PDB file of C-alpha atoms and ligand atoms in Angstrom:
ATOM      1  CA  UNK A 105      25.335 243.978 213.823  1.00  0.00           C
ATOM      2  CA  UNK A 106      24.754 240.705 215.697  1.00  0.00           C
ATOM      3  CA  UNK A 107      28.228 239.506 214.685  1.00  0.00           C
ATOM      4  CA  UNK A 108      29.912 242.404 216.368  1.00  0.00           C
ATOM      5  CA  UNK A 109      27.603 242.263 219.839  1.00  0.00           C
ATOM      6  CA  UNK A 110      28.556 238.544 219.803  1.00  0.00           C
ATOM      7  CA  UNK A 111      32.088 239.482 219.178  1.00  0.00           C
ATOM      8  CA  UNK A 112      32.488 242.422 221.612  1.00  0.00           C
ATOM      9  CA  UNK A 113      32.070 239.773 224.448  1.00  0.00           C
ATOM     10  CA  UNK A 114      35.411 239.033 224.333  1.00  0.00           C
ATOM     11  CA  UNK A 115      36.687 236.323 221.748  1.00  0.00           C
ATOM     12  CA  UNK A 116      37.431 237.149 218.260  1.00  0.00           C
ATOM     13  CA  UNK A 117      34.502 236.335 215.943  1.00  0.00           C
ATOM     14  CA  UNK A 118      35.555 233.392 214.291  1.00  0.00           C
ATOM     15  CA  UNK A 119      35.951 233.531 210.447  1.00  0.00           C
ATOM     16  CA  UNK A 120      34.264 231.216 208.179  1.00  0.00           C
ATOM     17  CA  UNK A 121      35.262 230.879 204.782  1.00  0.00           C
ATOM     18  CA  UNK A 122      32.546 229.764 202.173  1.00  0.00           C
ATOM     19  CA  UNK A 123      33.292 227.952 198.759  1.00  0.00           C
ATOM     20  CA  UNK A 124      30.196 227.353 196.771  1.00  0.00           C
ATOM     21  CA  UNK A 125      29.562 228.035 193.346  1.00  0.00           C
ATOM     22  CA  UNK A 126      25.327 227.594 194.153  1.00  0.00           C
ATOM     23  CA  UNK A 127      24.325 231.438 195.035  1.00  0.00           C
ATOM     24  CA  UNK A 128      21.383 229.919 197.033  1.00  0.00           C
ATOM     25  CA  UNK A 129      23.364 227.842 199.325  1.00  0.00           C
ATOM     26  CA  UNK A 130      26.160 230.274 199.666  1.00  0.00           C
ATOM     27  CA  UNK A 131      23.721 233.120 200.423  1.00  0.00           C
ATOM     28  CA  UNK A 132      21.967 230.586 202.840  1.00  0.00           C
ATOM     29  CA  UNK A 133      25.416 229.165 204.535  1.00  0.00           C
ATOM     30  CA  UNK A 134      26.626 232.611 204.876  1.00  0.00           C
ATOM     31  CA  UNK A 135      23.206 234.533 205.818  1.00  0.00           C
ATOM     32  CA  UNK A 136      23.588 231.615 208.654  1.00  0.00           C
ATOM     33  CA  UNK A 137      26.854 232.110 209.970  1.00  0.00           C
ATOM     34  CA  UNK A 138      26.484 235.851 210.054  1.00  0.00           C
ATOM     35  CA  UNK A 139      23.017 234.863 212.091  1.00  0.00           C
ATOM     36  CA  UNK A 140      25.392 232.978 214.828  1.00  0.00           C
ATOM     37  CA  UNK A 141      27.716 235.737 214.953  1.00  0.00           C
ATOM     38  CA  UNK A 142      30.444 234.676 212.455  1.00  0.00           C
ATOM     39  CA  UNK A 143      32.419 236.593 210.089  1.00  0.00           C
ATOM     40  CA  UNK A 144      32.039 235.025 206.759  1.00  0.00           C
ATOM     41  CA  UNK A 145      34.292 235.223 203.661  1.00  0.00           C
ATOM     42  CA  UNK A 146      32.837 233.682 199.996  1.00  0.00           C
ATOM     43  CA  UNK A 147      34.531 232.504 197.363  1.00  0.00           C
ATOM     44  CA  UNK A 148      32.818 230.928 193.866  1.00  0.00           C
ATOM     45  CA  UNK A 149      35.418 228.644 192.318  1.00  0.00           C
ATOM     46  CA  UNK A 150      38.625 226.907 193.840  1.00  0.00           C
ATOM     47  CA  UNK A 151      40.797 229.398 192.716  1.00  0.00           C
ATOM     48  CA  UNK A 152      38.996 231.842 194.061  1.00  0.00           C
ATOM     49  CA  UNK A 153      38.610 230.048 197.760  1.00  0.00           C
ATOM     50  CA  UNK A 154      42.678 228.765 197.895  1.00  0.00           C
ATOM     51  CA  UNK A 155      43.461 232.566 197.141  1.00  0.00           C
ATOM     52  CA  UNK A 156      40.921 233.680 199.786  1.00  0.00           C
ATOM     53  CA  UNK A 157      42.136 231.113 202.212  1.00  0.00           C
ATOM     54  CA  UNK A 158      45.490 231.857 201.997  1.00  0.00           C
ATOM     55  CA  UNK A 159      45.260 235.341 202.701  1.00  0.00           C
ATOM     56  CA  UNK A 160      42.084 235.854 205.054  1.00  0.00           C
ATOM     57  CA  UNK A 161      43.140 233.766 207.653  1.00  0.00           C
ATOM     58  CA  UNK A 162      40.027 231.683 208.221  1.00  0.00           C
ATOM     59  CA  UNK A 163      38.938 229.454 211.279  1.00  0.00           C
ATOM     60  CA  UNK A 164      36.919 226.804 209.135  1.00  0.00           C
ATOM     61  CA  UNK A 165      36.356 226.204 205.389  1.00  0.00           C
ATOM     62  CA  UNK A 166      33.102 225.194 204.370  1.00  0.00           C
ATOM     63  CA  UNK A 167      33.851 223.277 201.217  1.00  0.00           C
ATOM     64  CA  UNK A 168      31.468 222.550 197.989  1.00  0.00           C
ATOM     65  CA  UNK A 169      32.603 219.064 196.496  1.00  0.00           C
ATOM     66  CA  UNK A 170      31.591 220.291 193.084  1.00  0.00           C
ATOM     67  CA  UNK A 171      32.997 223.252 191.867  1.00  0.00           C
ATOM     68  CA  UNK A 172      33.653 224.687 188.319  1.00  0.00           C
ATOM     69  CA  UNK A 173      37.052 224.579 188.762  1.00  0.00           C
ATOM     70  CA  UNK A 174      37.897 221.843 190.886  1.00  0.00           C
ATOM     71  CA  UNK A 175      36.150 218.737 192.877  1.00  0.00           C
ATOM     72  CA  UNK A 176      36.489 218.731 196.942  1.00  0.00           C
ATOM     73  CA  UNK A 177      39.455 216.458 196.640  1.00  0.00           C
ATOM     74  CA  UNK A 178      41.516 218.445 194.433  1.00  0.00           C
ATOM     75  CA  UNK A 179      40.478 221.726 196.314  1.00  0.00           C
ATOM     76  CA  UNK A 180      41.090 220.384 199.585  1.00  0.00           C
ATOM     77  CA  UNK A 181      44.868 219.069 198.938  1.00  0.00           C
ATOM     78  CA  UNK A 182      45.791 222.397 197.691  1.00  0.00           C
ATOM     79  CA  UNK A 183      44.734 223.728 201.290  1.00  0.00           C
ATOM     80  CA  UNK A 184      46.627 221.480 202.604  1.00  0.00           C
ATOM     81  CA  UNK A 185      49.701 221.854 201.111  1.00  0.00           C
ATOM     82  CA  UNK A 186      49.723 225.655 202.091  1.00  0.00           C
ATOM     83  CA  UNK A 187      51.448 226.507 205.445  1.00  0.00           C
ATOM     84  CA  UNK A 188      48.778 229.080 205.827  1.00  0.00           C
ATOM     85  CA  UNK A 189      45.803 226.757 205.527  1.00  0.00           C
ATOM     86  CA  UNK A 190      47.434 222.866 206.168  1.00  0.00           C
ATOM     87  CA  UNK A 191      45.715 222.855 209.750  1.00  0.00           C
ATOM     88  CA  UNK A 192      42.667 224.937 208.959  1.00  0.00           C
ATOM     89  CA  UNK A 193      39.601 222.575 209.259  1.00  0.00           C
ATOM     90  CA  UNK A 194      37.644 222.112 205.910  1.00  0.00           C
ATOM     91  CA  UNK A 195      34.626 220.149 205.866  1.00  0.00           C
ATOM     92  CA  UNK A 196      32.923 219.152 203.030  1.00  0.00           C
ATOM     93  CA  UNK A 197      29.423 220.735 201.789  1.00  0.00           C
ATOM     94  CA  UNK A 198      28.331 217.929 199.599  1.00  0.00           C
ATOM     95  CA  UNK A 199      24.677 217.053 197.788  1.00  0.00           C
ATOM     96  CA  UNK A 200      25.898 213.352 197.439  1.00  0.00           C
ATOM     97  CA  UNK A 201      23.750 211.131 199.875  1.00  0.00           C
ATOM     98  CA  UNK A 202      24.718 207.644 199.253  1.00  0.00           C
ATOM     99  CA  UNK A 203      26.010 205.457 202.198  1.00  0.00           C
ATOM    100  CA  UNK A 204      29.663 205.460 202.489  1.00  0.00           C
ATOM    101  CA  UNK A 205      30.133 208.916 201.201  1.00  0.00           C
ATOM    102  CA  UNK A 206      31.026 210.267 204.983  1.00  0.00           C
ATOM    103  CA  UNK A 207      33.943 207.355 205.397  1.00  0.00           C
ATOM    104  CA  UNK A 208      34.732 208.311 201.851  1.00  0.00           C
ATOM    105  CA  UNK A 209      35.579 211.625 202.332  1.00  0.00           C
ATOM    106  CA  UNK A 210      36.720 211.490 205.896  1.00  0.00           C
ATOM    107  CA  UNK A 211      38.942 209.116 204.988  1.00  0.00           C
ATOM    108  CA  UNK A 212      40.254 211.831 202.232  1.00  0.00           C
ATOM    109  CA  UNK A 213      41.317 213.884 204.964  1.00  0.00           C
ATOM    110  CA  UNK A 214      38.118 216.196 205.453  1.00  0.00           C
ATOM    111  CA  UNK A 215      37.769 217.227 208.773  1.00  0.00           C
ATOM    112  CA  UNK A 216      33.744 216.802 208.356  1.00  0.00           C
ATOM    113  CA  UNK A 217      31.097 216.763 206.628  1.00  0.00           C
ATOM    114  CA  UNK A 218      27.799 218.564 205.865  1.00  0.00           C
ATOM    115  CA  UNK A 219      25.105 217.205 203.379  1.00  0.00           C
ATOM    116  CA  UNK A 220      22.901 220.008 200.948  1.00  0.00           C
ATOM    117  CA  UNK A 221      20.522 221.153 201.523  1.00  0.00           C
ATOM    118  CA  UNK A 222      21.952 222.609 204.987  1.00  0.00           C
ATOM    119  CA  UNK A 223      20.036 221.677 208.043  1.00  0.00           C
ATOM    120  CA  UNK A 224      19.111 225.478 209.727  1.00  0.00           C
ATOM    121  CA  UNK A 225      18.542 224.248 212.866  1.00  0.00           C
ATOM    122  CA  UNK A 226      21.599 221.871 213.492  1.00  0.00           C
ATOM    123  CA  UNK A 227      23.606 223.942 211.372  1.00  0.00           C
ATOM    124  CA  UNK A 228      25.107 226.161 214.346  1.00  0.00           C
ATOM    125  CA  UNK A 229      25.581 223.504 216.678  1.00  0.00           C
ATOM    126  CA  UNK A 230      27.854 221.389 213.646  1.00  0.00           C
ATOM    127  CA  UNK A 231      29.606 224.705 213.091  1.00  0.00           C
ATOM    128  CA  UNK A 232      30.663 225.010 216.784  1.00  0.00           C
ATOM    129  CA  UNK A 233      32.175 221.770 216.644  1.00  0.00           C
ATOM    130  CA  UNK A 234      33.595 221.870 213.555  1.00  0.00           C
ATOM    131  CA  UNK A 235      35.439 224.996 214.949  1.00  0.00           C
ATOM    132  CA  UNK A 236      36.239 223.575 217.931  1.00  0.00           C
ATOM    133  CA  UNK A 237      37.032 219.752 217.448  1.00  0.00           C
ATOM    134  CA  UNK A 238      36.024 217.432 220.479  1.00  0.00           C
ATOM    135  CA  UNK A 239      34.271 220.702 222.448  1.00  0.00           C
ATOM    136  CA  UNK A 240      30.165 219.347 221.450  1.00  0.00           C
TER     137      UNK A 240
HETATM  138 MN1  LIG B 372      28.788 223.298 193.386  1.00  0.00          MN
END
């Protein structure tokens, strides 16, 4: 697998946890990380992703503001208030495009933001940096 040649070159893969209740953009944010050598967990409701979180140890949390369960706000103070995930970064996967919506939700305490549908091609380079704060 390309994850594990990536990974064998010394770091850890880093682990990516997906929330998304849309099985076309989970299958396409996930069938991307793997791509770029990441391990991927998937969760489809908020429940189901603050469970996962807490126990899988992810790097980054990829985030779906609408969930059926649970909005992005809700979703993301529950990380937050979790010793396990309260410094894991969680960016927000959001179809919303209206100006303002980035300082909106930045502002909530996201640590970033990506708009639907995902952008393939910039997708790995917003990943790295999402991973790695202040590194791109
Ligand atoms: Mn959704």
């Amino acid at each position: 697998m390309l994850a594990r040649a990536k990974a064998a070159g010394g770091n850890m893969a880093e682990r990516v946890l997906i929330i998304e209740d849309n099985e076309q953009n989970l299958k396409l944010a996930r069938d991307l990380l793997q791509y770029h050598g990441y391990e991927t967990l998937v969760a489809r409701t908020a429940a189901e992703g603050v469970a996962l979180a807490e126990t899988g140890n992810p790097d980054l949390i990829l985030l779906d503001d609408r969930l059926p369960d649970g909005d992005g706000l809700a979703t993301l103070a529950r990380l937050r208030g979790m010793d396990a995930t309260a410094a894991v970064p969680v960016v927000a996967v959001t179809a919303s495009a209206m100006s303002g919506d980035r300082e909106r939700l930045l502002q909530a305490g996201f640590d970033g933001y990506l708009s639907k549908p995902l952008d393939s091609r910039a997708f790995p380079d917003q990943i790295r940096g999402f991973c790695r704060p202040g590194s791109t």
